[in-house]
Coordinates of C-alpha atoms and ligand atoms in Angstrom, one line a residue:
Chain A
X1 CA 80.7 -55.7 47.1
X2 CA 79.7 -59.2 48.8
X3 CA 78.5 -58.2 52.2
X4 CA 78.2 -54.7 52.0
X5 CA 76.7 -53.8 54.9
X6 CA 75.8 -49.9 53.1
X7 CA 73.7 -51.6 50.8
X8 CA 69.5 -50.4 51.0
X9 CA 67.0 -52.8 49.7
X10 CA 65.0 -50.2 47.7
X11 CA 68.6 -49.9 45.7
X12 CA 68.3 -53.9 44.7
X13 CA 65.9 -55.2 42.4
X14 CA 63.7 -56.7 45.1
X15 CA 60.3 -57.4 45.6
X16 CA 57.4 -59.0 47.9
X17 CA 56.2 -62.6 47.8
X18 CA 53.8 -64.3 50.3
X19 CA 53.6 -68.0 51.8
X20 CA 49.5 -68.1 51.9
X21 CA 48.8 -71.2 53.9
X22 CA 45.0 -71.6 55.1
X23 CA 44.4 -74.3 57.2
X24 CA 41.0 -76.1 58.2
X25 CA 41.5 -77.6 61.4
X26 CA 39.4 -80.3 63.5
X27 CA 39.6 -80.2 67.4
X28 CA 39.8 -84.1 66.9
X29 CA 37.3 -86.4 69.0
X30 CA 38.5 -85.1 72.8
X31 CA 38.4 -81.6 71.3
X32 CA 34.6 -82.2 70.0
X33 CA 33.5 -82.9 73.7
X34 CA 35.8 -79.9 75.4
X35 CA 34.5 -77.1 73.2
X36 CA 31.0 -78.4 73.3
X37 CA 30.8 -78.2 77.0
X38 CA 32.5 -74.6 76.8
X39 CA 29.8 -73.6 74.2
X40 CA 26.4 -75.2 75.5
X41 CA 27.2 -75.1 79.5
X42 CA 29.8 -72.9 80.0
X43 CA 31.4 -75.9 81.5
X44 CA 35.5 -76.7 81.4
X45 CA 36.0 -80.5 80.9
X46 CA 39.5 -81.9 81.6
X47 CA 40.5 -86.1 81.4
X48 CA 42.4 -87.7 83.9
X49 CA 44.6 -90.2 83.7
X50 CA 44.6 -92.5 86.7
X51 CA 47.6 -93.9 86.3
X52 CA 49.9 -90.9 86.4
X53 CA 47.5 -89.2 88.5
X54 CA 47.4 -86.1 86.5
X55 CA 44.3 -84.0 85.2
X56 CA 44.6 -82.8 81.7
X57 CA 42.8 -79.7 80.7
X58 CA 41.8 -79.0 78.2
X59 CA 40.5 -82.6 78.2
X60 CA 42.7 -85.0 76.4
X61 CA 42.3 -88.3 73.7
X62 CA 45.6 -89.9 75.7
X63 CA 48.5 -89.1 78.4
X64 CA 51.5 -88.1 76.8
X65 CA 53.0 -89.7 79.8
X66 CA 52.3 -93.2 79.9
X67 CA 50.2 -93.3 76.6
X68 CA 47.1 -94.7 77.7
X69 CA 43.7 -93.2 76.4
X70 CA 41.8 -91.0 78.8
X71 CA 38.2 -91.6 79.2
X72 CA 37.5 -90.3 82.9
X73 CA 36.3 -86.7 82.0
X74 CA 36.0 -84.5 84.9
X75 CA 34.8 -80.6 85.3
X76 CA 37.3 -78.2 86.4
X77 CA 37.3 -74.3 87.4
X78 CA 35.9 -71.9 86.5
X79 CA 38.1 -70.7 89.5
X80 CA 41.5 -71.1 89.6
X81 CA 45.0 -69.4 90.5
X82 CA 47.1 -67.6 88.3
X83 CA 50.8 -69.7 88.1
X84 CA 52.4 -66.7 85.6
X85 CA 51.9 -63.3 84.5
X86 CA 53.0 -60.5 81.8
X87 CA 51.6 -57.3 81.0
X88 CA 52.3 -56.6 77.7
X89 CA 52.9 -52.8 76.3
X90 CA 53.7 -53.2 73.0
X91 CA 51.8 -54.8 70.1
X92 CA 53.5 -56.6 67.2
X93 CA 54.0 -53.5 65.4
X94 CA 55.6 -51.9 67.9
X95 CA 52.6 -49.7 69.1
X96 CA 51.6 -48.6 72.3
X97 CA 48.9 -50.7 73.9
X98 CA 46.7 -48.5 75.9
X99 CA 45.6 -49.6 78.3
X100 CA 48.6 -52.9 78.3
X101 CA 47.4 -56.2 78.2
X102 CA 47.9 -58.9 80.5
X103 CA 48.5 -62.6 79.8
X104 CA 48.6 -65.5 82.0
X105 CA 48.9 -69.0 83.1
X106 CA 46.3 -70.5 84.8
X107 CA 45.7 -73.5 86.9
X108 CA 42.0 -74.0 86.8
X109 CA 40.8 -75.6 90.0
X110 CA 40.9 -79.8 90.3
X111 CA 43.7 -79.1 87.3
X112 CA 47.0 -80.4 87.1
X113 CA 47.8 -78.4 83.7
X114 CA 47.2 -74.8 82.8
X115 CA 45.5 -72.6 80.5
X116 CA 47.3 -69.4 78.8
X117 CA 44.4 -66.9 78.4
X118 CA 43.9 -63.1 79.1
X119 CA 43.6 -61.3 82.5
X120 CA 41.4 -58.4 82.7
X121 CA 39.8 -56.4 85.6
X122 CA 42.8 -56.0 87.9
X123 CA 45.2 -53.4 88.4
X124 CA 48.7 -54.2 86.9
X125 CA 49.6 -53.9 90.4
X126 CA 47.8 -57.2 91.6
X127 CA 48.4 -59.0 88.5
X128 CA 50.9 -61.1 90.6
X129 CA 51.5 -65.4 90.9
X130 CA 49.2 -66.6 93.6
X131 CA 45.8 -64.4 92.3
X132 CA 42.6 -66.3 92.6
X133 CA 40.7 -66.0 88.9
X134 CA 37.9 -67.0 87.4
X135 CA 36.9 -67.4 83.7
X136 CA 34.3 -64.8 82.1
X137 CA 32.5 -66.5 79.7
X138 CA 31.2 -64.6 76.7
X139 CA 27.0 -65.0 76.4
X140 CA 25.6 -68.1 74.9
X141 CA 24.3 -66.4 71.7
X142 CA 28.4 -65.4 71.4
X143 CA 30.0 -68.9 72.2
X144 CA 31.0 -70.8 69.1
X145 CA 33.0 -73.6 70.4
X146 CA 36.8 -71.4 71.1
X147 CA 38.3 -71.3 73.4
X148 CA 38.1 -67.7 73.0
X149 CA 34.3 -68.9 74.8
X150 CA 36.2 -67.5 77.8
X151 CA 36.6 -63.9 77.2
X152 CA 39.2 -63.3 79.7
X153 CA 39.9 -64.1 83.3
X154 CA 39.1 -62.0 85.9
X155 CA 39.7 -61.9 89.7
X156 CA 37.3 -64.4 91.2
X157 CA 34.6 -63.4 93.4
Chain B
X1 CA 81.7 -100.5 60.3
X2 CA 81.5 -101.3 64.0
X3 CA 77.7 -100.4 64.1
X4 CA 75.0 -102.1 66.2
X5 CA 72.7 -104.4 63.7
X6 CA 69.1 -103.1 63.7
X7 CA 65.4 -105.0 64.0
X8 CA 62.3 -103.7 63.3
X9 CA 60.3 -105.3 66.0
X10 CA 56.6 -103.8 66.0
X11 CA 54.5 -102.0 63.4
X12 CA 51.6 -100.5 63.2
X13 CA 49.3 -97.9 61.2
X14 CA 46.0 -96.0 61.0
X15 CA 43.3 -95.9 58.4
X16 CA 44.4 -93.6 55.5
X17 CA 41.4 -91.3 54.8
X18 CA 40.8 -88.1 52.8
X19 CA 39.2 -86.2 56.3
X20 CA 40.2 -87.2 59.9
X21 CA 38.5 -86.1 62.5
X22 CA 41.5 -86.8 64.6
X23 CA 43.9 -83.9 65.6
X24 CA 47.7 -84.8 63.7
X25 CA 49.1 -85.9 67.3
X26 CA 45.8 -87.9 67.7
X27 CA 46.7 -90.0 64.5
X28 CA 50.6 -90.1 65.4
X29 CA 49.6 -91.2 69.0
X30 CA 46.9 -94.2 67.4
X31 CA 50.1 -95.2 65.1
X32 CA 52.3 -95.1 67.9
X33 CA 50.2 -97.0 70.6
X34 CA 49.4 -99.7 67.8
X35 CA 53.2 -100.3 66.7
X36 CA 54.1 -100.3 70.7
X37 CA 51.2 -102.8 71.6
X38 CA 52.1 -104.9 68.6
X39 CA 55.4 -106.1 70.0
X40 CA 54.3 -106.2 73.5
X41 CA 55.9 -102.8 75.0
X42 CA 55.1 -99.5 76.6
X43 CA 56.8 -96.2 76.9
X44 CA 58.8 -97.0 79.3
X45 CA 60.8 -99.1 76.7
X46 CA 61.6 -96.3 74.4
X47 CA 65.1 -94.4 74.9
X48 CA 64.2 -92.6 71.6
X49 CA 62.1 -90.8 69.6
X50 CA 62.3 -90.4 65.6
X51 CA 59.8 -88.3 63.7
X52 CA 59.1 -88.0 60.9
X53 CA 56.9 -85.0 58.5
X54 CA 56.7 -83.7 55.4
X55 CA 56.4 -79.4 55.2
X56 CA 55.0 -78.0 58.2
X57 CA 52.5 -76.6 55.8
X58 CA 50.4 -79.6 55.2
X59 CA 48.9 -79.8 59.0
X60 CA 49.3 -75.4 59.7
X61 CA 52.0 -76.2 62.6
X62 CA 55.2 -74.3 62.2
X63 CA 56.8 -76.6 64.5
X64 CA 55.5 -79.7 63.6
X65 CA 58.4 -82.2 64.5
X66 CA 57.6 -80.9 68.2
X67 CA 53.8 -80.3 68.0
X68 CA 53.9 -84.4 67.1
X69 CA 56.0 -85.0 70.2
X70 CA 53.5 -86.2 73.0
X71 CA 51.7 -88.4 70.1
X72 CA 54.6 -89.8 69.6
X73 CA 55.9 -90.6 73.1
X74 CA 58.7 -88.2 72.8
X75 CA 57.6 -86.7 76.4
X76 CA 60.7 -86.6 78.1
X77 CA 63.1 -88.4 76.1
X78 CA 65.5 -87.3 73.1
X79 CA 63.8 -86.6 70.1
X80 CA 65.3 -85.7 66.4
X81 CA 62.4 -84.7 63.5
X82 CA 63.5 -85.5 59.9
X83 CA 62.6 -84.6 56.5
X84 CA 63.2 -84.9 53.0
X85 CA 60.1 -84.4 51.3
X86 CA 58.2 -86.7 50.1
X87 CA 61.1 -89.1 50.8
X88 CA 61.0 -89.2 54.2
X89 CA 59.1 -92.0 55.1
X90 CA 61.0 -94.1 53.9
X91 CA 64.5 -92.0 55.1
X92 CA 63.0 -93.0 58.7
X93 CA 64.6 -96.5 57.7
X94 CA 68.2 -95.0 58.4
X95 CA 67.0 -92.2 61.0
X96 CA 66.0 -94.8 62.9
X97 CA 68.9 -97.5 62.2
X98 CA 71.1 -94.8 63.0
X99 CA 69.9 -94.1 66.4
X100 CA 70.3 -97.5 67.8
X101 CA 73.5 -99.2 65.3
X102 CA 75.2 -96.1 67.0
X103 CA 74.7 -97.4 70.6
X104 CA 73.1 -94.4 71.7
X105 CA 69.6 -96.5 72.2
X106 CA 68.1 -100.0 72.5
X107 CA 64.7 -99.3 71.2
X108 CA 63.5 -96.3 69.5
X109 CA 59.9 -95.3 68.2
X110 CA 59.8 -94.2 64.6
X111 CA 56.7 -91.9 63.4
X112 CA 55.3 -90.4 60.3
X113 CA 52.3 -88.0 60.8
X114 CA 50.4 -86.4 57.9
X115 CA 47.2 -84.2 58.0
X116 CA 46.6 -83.0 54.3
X117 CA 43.1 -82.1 54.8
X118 CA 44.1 -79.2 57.2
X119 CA 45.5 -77.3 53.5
X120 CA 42.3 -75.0 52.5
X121 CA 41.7 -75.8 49.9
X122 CA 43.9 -78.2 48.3
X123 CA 47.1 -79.5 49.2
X124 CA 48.3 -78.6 46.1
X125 CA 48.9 -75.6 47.2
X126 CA 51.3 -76.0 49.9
X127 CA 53.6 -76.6 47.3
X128 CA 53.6 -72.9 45.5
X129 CA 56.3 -72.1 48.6
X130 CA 59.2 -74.8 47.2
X131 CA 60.3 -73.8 44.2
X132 CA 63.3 -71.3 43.8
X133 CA 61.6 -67.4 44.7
X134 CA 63.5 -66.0 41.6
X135 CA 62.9 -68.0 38.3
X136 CA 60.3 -70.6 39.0
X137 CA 57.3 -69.1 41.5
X138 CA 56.4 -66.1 39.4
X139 CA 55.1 -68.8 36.9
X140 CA 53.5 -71.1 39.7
X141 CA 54.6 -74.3 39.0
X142 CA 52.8 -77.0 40.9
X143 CA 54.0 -80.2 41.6
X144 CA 51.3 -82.1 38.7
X145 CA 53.2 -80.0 36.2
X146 CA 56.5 -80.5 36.9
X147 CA 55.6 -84.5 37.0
X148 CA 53.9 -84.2 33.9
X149 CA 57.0 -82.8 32.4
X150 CA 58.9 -85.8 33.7
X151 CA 56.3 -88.7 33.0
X152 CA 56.2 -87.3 29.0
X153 CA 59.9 -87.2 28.9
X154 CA 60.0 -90.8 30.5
X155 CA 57.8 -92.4 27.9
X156 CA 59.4 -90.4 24.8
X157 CA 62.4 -91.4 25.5
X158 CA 61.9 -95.5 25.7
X159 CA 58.6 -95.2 23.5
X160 CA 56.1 -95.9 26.5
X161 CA 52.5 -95.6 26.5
X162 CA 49.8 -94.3 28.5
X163 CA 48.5 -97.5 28.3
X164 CA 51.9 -99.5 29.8
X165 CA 51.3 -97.1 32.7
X166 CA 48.2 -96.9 33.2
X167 CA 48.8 -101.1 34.4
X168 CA 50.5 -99.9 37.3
X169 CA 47.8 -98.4 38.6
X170 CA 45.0 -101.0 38.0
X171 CA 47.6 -103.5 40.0
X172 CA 48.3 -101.2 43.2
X173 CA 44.5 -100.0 43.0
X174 CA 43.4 -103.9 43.0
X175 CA 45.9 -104.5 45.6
X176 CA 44.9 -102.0 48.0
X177 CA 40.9 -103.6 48.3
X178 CA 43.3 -106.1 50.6
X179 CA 44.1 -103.7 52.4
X180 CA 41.9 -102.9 55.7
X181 CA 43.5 -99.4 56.1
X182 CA 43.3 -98.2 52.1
X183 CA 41.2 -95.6 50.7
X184 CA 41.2 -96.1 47.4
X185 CA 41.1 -99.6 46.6
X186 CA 38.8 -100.8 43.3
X187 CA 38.9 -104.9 42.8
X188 CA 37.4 -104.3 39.5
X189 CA 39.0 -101.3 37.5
X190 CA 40.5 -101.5 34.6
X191 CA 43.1 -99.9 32.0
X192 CA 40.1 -98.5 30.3
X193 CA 38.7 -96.4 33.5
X194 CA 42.7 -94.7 33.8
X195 CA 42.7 -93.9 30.6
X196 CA 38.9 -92.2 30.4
X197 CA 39.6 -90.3 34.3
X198 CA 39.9 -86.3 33.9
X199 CA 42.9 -85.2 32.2
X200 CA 45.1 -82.9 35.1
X201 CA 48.4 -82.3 33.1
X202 CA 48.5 -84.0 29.9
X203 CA 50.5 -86.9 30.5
X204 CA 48.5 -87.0 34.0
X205 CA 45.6 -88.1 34.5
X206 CA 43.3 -88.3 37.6
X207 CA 43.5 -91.8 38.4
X208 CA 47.5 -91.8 37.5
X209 CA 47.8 -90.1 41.0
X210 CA 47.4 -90.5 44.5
X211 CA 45.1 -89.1 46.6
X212 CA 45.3 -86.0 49.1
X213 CA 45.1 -88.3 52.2
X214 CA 45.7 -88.1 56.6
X215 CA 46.7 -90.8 58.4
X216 CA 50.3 -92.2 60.3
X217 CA 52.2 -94.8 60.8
X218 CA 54.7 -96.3 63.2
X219 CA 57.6 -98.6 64.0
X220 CA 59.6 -99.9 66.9
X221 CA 63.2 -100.8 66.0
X222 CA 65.6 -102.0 68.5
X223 CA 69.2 -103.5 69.0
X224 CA 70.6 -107.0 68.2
X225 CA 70.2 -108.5 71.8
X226 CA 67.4 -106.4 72.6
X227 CA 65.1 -107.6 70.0
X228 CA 65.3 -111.0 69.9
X229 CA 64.0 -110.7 73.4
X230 CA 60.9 -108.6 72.1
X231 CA 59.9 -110.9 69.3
X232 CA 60.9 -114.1 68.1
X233 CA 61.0 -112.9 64.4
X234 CA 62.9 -109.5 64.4
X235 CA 63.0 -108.3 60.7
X236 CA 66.8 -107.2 60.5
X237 CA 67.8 -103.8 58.7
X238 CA 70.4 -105.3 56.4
X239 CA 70.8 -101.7 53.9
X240 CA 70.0 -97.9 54.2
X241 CA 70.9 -95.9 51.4
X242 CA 69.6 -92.2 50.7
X243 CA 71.3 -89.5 47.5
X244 CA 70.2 -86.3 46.6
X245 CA 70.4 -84.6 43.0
X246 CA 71.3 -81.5 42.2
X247 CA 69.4 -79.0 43.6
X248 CA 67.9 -77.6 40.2
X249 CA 65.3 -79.9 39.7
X250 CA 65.3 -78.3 36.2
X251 CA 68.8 -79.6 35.1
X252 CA 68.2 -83.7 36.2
X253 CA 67.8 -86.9 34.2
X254 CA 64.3 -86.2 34.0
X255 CA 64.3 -90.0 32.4
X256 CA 66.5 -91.8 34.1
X257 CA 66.6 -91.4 38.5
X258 CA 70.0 -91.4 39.2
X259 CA 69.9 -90.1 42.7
X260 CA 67.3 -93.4 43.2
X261 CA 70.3 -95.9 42.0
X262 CA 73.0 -94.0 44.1
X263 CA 70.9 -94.6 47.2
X264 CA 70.1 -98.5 46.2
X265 CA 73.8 -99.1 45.6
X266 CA 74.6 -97.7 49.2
X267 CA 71.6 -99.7 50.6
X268 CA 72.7 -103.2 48.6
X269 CA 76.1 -102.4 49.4
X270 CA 75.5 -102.7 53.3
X271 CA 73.3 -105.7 52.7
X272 CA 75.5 -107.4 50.7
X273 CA 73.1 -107.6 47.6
X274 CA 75.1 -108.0 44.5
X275 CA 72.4 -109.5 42.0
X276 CA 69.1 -107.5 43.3
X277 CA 66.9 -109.1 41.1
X278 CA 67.4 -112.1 42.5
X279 CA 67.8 -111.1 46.1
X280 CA 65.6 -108.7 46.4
X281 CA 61.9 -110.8 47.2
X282 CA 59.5 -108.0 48.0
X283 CA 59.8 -104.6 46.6
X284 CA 58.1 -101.2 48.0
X285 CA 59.1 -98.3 45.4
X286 CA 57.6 -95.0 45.6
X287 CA 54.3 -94.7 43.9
X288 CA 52.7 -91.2 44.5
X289 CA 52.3 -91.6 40.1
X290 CA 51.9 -94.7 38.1
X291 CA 54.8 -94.0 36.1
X292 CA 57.1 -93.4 38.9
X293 CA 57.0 -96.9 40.1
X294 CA 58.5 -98.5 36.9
X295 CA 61.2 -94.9 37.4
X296 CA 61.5 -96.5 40.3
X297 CA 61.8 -99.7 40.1
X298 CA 64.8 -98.9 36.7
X299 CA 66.3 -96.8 39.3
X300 CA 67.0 -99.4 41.3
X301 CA 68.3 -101.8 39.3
X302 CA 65.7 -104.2 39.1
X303 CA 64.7 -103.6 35.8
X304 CA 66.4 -102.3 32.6
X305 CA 65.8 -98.9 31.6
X306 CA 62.7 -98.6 29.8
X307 CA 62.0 -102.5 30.5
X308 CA 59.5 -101.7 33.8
X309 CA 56.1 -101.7 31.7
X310 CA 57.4 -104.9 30.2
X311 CA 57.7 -106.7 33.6
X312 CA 54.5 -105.1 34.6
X313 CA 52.4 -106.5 31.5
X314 CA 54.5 -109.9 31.9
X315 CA 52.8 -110.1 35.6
X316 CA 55.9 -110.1 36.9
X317 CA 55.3 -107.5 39.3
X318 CA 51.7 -108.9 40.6
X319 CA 51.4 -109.6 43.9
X320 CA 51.9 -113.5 43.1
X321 CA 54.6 -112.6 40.7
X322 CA 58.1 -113.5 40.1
X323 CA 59.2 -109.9 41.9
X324 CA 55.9 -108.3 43.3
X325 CA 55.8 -105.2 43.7
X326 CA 53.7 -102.9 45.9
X327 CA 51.9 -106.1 47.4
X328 CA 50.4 -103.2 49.9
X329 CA 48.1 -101.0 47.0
X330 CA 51.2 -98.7 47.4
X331 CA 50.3 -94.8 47.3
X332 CA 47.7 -95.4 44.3
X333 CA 45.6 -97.3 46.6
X334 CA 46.3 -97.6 50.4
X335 CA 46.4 -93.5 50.0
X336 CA 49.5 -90.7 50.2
X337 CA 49.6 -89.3 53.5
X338 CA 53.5 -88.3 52.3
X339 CA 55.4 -89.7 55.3
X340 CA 53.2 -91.9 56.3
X341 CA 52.9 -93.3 53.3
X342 CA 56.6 -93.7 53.3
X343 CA 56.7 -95.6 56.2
X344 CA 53.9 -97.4 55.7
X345 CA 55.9 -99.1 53.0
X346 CA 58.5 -100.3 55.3
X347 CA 56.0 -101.0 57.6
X348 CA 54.7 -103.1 54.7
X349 CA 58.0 -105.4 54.4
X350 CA 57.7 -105.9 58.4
X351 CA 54.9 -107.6 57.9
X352 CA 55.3 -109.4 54.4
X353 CA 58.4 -111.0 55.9
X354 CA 56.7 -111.9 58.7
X355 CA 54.0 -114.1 57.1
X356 CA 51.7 -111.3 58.6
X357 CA 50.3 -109.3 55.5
X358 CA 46.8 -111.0 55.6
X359 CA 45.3 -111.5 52.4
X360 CA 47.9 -109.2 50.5
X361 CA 50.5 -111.7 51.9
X362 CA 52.9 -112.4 48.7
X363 CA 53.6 -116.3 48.0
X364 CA 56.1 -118.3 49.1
X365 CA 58.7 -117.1 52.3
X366 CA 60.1 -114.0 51.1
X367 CA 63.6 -113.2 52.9
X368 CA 64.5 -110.0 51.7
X369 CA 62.3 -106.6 50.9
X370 CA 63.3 -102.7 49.6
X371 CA 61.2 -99.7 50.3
X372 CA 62.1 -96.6 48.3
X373 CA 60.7 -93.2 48.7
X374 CA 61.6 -90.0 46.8
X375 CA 61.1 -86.5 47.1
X376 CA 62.4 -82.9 48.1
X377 CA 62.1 -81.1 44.4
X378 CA 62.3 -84.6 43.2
X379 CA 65.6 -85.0 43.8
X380 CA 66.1 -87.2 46.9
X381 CA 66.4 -91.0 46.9
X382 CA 65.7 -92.8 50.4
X383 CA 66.3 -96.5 50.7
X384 CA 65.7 -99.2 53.4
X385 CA 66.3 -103.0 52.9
X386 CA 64.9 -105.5 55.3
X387 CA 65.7 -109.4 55.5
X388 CA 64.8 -111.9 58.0
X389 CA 68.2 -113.0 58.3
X390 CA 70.3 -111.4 60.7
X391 CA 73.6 -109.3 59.2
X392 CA 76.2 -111.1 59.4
Ligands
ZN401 ZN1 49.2 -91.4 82.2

C-alpha cells in the first residue's frame, strides 16, 4: 500500500550505506597566528576593526561588516562573563549524562564577540548569565593548536 | 518581458592553486573585496548577495551557502545560495540577472567559493554520494568513469581521435601561461606529452583533465541606470539560458548534449542571436575534459556535430582565431575550482570585452561573448551571454 504507515523496515529489502567525507582543514593565515598564541603562550588573540569598532575573537583575516582586512591584533581574556548557558542531560544517543554538561557563550574580556566552550567547576545552580569565567588551559606538553587548548571555563578567581 | 537590463560592472578572482592556506570564506572574501574594489564600491553598495558552491562536501561545511556568507558580504543583507553542480558557476549569470532585472536590487555581489583540498584524500571521492543509492553506488562509479564512457561514445560515433582531442588541451594549457592566476599553464606542451600522460580511464588520460584545485571568484552586477554611473563600460547581460536532462544520466545522448543546446537557444533567444557563429565573438564552454569543450562547443551551435576537432586543428578556436575559444586556459589550465571556475569564465568575458584581458586579450574589439558550464550528473546546461552593447 503507498504510505502505509504499518509498514517495518526490517520487512523491506533495505539496507545501510554511508556518506564518508574526511576533510583536511587549514585555520587559514588569521587562524595560523590565533592557535599559535593559544598553543605557545596560552594567550587569546582577537583583531579589531577600527572602523566598526568591534573586536573579533577569535582573531579575524577581515570584518564581515565593512570588509576591510584586520591587522590590529589585540589579547583578550582569559577572564570574561558568561552571555548564555545550557546544562545539557542527555547525550546524542539519548543517554544520561552524569554528571550534565554545561555549555556556554562567553564574552572574553576587551571582546566584542563570544566564544561557545564548556563550563565546568560550578554548581548548575550558579551557572547563570552574568558569571565571571575564566579559560583553563590544558598544559603546554597537551596544547596542539585547538581550540580545545582551553579545556573548559571555570569561575574566575 | 518587462525585466530590468543587467551589467556586470566589476570582476575579480584569486589565484587557483591545488592547496590554500586560506580558510573557504577567506578566498570568497579576497574574490569579493577584489571584484568590489575593481569597480570602485564598498559594501555599503550591495542590496544583495548571490552565492554560489558546488556539494557541501568538497570544503566539509554542511551549510556552506551560509558558512560563505561573511566572505561574501552577505552580513546583513538578503542572501540566496545556488547550485547545480558543476554548472553553477556559470548558472550565477542568471542567479544574478535575476536578482536585479526583477527590481528587487540595484547592485548585487555574485560569489563562487571552492576548497577541494579540504576532501581527504581526493576529491574524487566526494562524488561516491551522487549517484542513485539503489542501482549505481554498489558498483562505485566515479565521475572519470562515467566521462570515460561518454568521451569513447563521442569519438565512435563521428570517428574522433585521441589525437583531435588531445589539441584542446595543448591550446587551453598554452593559454593559461597568460594567465597570472592559472595553475597549470605549460607554453611548451605538446600533443605528444597528452597522449604519453598516465592512462585514468581508457579514453582518459591524465592531462585530458583538470586539476583538483581551491580558489573563488567574484562579480558585481547592477541595474541599467545604476551602472553606467559605476563604470563607463558596463558589459550588458544580453542572454541567460539553463536546461536540465533527464535525471538518469544513464539514458542521455551520451554523444550529442542536448540539454547544452536547449539552454543556448534560451540564452540566444533573449539576446537576439540568430546566426551564433557569427555573433557570438568570444566563447567560454565548459572544459573540465578536453573532449567536452568541442561537446560543448556542438552543443551550442557553433559547430556541426562531430565538426569541433576540425575547427580546433583549422586554428579556428586559438586565441587569435576566427572564433577563440577559452582565450582564459579554461579549466585545463587556469585550474577547476568547480564554481569558481564557472564564474571565472564569465568573469573572463568581462574582461575580454573590456579590452582588459592582458596578454590573453583576443584580437580585434570583440562585442559579444558565451560562457557555458555543465554539471549535476551531467545533465544540466547553464548559459550566460555578455555584449557591450546595451539590450535594446
Ligand atoms: Zn569593520
Amino acid at each position: 500500500m503507498p504510505l502505509d504507515p504499518t509498514l517495518h523496515a526490517d520487512d523491506l529489502r533495505a539496507w545501510y550505506g554511508s556518506m564518508p567525507v574526511t576533510s583536511r582543514y587549514t585555520v587559514g593565515p588569521a587562524g595560523e597566528r590565533f592557535f599559535r598564541a593559544m598553543k605557545d603562550a596560552a594567550r587569546i588573540l582577537g583583531t579589531r576593526c577600527g572602523r566598526c569598532n568591534l573586536t573579533y575573537v577569535p582573531g579575524r583575516l577581515f570584518c564581515e561588516r565593512c570588509f576591510d582586512e584586520l591587522t590590529d591584533w589585540t589579547e583578550v581574556g582569559p577572564s570574561g562573563t558568561i552571555e548564555a548557558v545550557t546544562v545539557v542531560h542527555l547525550d546524542l544517543d539519548g543517554a544520561l549524562l552524569e554528571p550534565p554538561v554545561l555549555m556556554a557563550l562567553v564574552r572574553l574580556d576587551g571582546a566584542d564577540t563570544v566564544l561557545y566552550h564548556r563550563l565546568s567547576g560550578v554548581d548548575v545552580a550558579d551557572a547563570k548569565i552574568g558569571l565571571r569565567v575564566e579559560a583553563a588551559f590544558r598544559r603546554l606538553e597537551d596544547r596542539t593548536g585547538s581550540i580545545l587548548d582551553i579545556s573548559h571555563f571555570r569561575p574566575a578567581g | 518581458m518587462s525585466m530590468r537590463r543587467v551589467a556586470v560592472v566589476g570582476a575579480g578572482m584569486t589565484r587557483f592553486v591545488r592547496r590554500a592556506m586560506e580558510t573557504p570564506k577567506e578566498l570568497a572574501w579576497h574574490a569579493s573585496r577584489m571584484a568590489l574594489d575593481s569597480c570602485g564600491l564598498t559594501l555599503n553598495d550591495v542590496g544583495g548577495v548571490c552565492i554560489g558552491s558546488a556539494p557541501d562536501a568538497f570544503d566539509g561545511v554542511h551549510m556552506k551557502g551560509e558558512y560563505l556568507s561573511d566572505g561574501s558580504g552577505a552580513w546583513g543583507k538578503p542572501v540566496m545560495r545556488s547550485y547545480v553542480g558543476g554548472g553553477t558557476g556559470v548558472f550565477l549569470g542568471p542567479h544574478g540577472w535575476y536578482h536585479v532585472a526583477s527590481g528587487l536590487f540595484d547592485v548585487v555581489l555574485v560569489v563562487a567559493e571552492e576548497k577541494m583540498s579540504s576532501f581527504y584524500p581526493h576529491a574524487q571521492a566526494a562524488f561516491l554520494t551522487i549517484f542513485d543509492h539503489t542501482t549505481e553506488r554498489p558498483l562505485e562509479p566515479n565521475l572519470l568513469w562515467i566521462f570515460a564512457l561518454e568521451m569513447n561514445r563521442y569519438m565512435q560515433t563521428y570517428g574522433i581521435s585521441k589525437r583531435d582531442i588531445a589539441q584542446v588541451a595543448v591550446k587551453n594549457k598554452r593559454n593559461a601561461a597568460d594567465h597570472p592566476c592559472a595553475m597549470l599553464g605549460e607554453a611548451n606542451i605538446t600533443v605528444e606529452d597528452v597522449l604519453n600522460s598516465e592512462v585514468l580511464a581508457w579514453p582518459v588520460q591524465r592531462l585530458d583533465v583538470s586539476p583538483v584545485s581551491d580558489g573563488a571568484v567574484a562579480i558585481v552586477m547592477a541595474a541599467e541606470g545604476v551602472a553606467e554611473r559605476i563604470t563607463d563600460r558596463p558589459v550588458w547581460v544580453q542572454g541567460v539560458g539553463w536546461n536540465l536532462d533527464t535525471a538518469y544520466w544513464t539514458n542521455r545522448d551520451l554523444a550529442y548534449p542536448e540539454y547544452v543546446e536547449r539552454a543556448a537557444r534560451m540564452a540566444y533567444e533573449m539576446a537576439g542571436v540568430r546566426e551564433p557563429r557569427k555573433e557570438i565573438h568570444v566563447v567560454e564552454p565548459y572544459d573540465p575534459f578536453d573532449y567536452k569543450e568541442l561537446h560543448h562547443l556542438e552543443g551550442l551551435l557553433l559547430a556541426d556535430r562531430g565538426k569541433a576537432p576540425e575547427l580546433t586543428a583549422q586554428g579556428v578556436t586559438a586565441r587569435n582565431g576566427a572564433m577563440p575559444v577559452c582565450p582564459s586556459g579554461g579549466l585545463l589550465g587556469v585550474g577547476n575550482p568547480i564554481t569558481a571556475a564557472g564564474l571565472m569564465k564569465v568573469a573572463e568575458l568581462f574582461w575580454q570585452l573590456r579590452g582588459e584581458a592582458g596578454a590573453r586579450q583576443v584580437p580585434g574589439t570583440p562585442e559579444r561573448g558565451l560562457a557555458q558550464a555543465w554539471g549535476d550528473l551531467m545533465q544540466v546546461g547553464t548559459v550566460t551571454i555578455l555584449g557591450t552593447q546595451r539590450p535594446s
